[in-house]
Tab-separated table of C-alpha atoms in Angstrom:
chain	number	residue	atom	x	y	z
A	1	UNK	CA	0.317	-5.905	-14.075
A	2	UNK	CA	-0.285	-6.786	-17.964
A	3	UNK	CA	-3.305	-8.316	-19.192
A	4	UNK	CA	-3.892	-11.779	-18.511
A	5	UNK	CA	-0.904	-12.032	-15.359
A	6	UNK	CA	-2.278	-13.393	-12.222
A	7	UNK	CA	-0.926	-11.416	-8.971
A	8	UNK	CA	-2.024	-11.146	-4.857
A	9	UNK	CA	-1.720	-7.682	-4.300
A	10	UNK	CA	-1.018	-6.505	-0.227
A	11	UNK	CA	-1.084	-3.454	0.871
A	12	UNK	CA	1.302	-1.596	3.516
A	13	UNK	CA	0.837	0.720	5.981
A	14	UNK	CA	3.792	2.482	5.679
A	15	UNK	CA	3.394	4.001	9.159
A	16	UNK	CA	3.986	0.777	10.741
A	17	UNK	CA	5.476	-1.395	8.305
A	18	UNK	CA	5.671	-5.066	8.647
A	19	UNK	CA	8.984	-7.045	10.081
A	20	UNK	CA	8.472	-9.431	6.352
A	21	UNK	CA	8.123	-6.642	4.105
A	22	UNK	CA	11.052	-4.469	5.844
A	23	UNK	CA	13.065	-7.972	4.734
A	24	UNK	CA	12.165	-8.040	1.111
A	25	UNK	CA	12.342	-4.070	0.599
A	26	UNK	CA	16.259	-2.601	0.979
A	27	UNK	CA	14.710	0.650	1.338
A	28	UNK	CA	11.500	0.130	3.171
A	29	UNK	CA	8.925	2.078	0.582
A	30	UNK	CA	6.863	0.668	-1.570
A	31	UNK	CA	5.839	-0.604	-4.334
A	32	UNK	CA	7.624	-4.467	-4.237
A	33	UNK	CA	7.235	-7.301	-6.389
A	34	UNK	CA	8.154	-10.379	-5.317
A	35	UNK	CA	8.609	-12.684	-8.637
A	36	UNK	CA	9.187	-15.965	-8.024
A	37	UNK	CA	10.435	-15.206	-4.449
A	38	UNK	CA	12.991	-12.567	-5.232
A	39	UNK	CA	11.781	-9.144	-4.548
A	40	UNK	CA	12.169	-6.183	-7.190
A	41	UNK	CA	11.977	-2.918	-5.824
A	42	UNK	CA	11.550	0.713	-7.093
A	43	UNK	CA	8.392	1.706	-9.539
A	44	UNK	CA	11.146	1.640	-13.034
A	45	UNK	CA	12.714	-1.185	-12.051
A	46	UNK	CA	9.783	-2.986	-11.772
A	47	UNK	CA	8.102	-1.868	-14.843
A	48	UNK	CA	11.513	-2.450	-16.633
A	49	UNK	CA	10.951	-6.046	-15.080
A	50	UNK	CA	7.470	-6.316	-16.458
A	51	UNK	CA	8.813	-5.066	-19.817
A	52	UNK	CA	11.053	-7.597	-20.583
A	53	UNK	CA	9.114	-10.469	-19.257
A	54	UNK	CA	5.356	-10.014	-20.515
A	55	UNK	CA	3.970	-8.628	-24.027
A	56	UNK	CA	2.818	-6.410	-25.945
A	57	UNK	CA	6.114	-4.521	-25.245
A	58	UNK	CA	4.980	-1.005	-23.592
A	59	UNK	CA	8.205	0.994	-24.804
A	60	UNK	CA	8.492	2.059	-28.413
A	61	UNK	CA	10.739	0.031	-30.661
A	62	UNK	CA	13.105	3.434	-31.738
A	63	UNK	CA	15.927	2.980	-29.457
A	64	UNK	CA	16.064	7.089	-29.433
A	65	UNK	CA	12.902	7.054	-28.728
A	66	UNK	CA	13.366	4.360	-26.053
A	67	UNK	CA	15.858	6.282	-24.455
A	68	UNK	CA	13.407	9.688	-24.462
A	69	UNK	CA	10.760	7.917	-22.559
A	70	UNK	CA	12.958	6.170	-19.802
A	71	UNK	CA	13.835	9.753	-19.247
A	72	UNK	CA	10.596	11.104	-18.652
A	73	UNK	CA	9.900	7.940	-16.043
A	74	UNK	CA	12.949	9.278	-14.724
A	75	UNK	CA	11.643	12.675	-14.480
A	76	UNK	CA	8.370	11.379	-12.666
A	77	UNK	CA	10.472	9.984	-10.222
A	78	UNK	CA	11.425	13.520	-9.496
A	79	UNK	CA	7.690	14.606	-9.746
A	80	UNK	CA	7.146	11.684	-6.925
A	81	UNK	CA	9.861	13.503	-5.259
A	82	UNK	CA	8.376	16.961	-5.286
A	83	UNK	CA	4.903	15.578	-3.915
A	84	UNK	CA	6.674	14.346	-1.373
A	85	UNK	CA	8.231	17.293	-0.359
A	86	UNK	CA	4.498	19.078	-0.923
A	87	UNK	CA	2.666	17.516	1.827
A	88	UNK	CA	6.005	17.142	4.109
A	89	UNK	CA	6.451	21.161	4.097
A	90	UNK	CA	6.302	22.180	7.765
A	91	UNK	CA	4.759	25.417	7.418
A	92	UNK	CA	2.628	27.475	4.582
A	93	UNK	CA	5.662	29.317	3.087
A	94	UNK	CA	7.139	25.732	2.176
A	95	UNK	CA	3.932	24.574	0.966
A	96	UNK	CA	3.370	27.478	-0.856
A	97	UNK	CA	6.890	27.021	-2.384
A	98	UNK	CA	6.835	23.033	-2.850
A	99	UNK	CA	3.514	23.582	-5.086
A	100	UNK	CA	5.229	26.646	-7.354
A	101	UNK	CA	8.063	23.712	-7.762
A	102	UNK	CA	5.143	21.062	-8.727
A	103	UNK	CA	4.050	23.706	-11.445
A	104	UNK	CA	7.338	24.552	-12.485
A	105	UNK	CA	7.801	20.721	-13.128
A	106	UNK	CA	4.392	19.824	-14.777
A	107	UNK	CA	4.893	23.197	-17.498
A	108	UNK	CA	7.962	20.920	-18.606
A	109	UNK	CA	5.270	18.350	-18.793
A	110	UNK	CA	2.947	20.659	-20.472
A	111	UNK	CA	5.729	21.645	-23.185
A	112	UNK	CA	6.453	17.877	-23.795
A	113	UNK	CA	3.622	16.377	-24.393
A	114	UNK	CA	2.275	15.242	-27.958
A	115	UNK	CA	-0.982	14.304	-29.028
A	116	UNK	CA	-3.979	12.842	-27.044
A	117	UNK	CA	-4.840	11.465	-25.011
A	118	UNK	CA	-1.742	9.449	-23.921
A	119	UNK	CA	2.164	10.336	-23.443
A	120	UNK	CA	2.683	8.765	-27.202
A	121	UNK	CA	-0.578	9.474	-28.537
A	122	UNK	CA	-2.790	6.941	-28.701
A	123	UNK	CA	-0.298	4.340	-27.567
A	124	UNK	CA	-0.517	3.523	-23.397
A	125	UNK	CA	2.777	3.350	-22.340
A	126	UNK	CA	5.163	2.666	-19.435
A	127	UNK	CA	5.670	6.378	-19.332
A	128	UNK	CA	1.756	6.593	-18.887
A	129	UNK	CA	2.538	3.516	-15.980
A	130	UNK	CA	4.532	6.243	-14.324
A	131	UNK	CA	2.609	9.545	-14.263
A	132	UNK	CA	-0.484	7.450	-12.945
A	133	UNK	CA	0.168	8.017	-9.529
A	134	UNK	CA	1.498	11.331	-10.011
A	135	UNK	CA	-2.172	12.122	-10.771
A	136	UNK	CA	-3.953	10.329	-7.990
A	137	UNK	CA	-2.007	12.129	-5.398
A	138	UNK	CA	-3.206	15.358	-7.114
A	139	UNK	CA	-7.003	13.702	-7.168
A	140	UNK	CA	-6.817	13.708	-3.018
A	141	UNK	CA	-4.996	16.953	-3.230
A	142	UNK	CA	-7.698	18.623	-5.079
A	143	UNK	CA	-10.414	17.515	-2.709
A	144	UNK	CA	-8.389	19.827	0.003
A	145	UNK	CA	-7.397	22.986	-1.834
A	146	UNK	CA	-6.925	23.921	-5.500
A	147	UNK	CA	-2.899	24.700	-5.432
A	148	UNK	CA	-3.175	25.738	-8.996
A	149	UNK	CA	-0.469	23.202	-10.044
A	150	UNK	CA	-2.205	22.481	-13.427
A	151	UNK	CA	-3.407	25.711	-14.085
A	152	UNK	CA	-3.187	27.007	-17.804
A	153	UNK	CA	-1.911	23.522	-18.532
A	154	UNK	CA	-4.853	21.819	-21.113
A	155	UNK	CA	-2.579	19.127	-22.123
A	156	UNK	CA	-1.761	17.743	-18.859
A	157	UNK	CA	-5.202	18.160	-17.978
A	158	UNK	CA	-6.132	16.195	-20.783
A	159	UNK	CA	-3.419	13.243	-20.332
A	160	UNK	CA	-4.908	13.170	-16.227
A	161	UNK	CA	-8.431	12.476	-17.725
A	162	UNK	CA	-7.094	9.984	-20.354
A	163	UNK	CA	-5.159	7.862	-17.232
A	164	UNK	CA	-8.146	8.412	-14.500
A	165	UNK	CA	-10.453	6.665	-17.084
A	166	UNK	CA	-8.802	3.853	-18.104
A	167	UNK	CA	-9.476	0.509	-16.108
A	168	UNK	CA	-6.286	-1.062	-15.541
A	169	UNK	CA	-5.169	2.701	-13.610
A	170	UNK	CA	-8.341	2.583	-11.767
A	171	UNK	CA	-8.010	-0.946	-10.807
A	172	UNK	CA	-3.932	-0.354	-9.607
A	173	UNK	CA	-5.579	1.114	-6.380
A	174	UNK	CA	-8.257	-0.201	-3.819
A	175	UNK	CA	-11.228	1.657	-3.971
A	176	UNK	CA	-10.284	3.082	-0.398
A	177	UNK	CA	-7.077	4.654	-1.618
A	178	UNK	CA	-8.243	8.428	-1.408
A	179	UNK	CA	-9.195	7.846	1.950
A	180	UNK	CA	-6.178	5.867	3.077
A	181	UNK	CA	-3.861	8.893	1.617
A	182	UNK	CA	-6.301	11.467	3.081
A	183	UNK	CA	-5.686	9.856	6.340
A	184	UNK	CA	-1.834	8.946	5.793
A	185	UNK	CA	-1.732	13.297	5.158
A	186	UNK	CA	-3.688	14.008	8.683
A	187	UNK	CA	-1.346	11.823	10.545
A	188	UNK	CA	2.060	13.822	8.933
A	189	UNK	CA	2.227	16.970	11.181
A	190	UNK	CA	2.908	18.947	8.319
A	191	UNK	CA	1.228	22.348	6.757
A	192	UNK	CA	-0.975	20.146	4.471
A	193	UNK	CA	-2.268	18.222	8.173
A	194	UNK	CA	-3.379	21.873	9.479
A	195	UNK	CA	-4.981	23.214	6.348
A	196	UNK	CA	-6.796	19.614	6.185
A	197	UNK	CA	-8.085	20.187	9.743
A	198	UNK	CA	-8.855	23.924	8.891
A	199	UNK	CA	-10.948	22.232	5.777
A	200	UNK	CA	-12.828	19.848	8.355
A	201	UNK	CA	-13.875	22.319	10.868
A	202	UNK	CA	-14.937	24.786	8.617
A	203	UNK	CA	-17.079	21.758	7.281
A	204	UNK	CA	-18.373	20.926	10.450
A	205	UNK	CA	-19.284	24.663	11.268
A	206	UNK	CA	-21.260	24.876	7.859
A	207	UNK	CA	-22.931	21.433	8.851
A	208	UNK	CA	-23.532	22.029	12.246
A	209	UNK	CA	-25.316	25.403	10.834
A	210	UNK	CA	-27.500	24.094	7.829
């Protein structure tokens, strides 16, 4: 939320989702606002929402370059999308496959980006809003396996190290989120699950002989 706006923030287990939130969200993910009792739903929407209500104004005033920037939230939609399909894939080959496609996506980001440290330079905006989560996901991802999806990318790199140390992206999260999503990957079933419990044992073998 913008400096200064009061907000209750409640988390959701999306594994067993409540009866009230199911009500409030048409398509059952997350996240929701709920201003002034009527729920807003999906991540540009709600920043849109945010944008037009509260200042400063996070989008630039150039209407071209307006339009260039809803694009790229657009496109981290589709990076959301790829993750998604990344620790869904039901075997190695898929995983293998969904993290070339993560690559593929973030060289686009790589050839698109400007000067440090953020999206628009030195300006945070709602573009910035957007590729924050992109980058936690890869934070928990990293502490499993390096898949290599930033490699030979500096500028991404850079932009991930801008976002991860300002306060209002570390705040966005509880400080139990890399656990929660660690846990929330276990629990899927998927490729990712069985390299994760591969990771633990061989853990627990190197523990059990130190």
């Amino acid at each position: 939320m913008p400096d200064g706006v009061s907000f209750t923030r409640r988390n959701i287990d999306l594994a067993s989702k409540p009866a009230w939130f199911l009500a409030v969200s048409p398509l059952g993910k997350t996240p929701v606002l709920l201003a002034d009792g009527e729920p807003i739903f999906e991540s540009a929407v709600i920043c849109e929402y945010l944008e037009d209500v509260y200042a400063p104004r996070m989008h630039p005033e150039d209407p071209l370059q307006r339009a260039r920037h809803r694009g790229w939230i657009e496109f981290g939609s589709s990076v959301l999308s790829a993750i998604g399909t990344f620790y869904s894939a039901p075997d190695d080959t898929a995983l293998q496959a969904a993290a070339s496609e993560l690559r593929r996506k973030f060289g686009q980001l790589e050839a698109a980006l400007g000067p440090a440290p953020f999206f628009d330079g030195e300006r945070f905006s709602v573009v910035d809003a957007a590729f924050a989560p992109v980058f936690r996901y890869l934070d928990v991802f990293d502490r499993i396996e390096d898949f290599g999806c930033l490699a030979g990318m500096p500028k991404v790199k850079a932009w991930r190290s801008a976002l991860a140390s300002r306060p209002s992206v570390r705040m966005a999260v509880g400080a139990d989120y890399g656990s929660l999503l660690m846990d929330f990957l276990q629990r899927r079933r998927s490729a990712l699950s069985a390299l994760i419990a591969r990771r633990l044992e061989q853990n627990n073998l190197a523990a059990a002989k130190a």
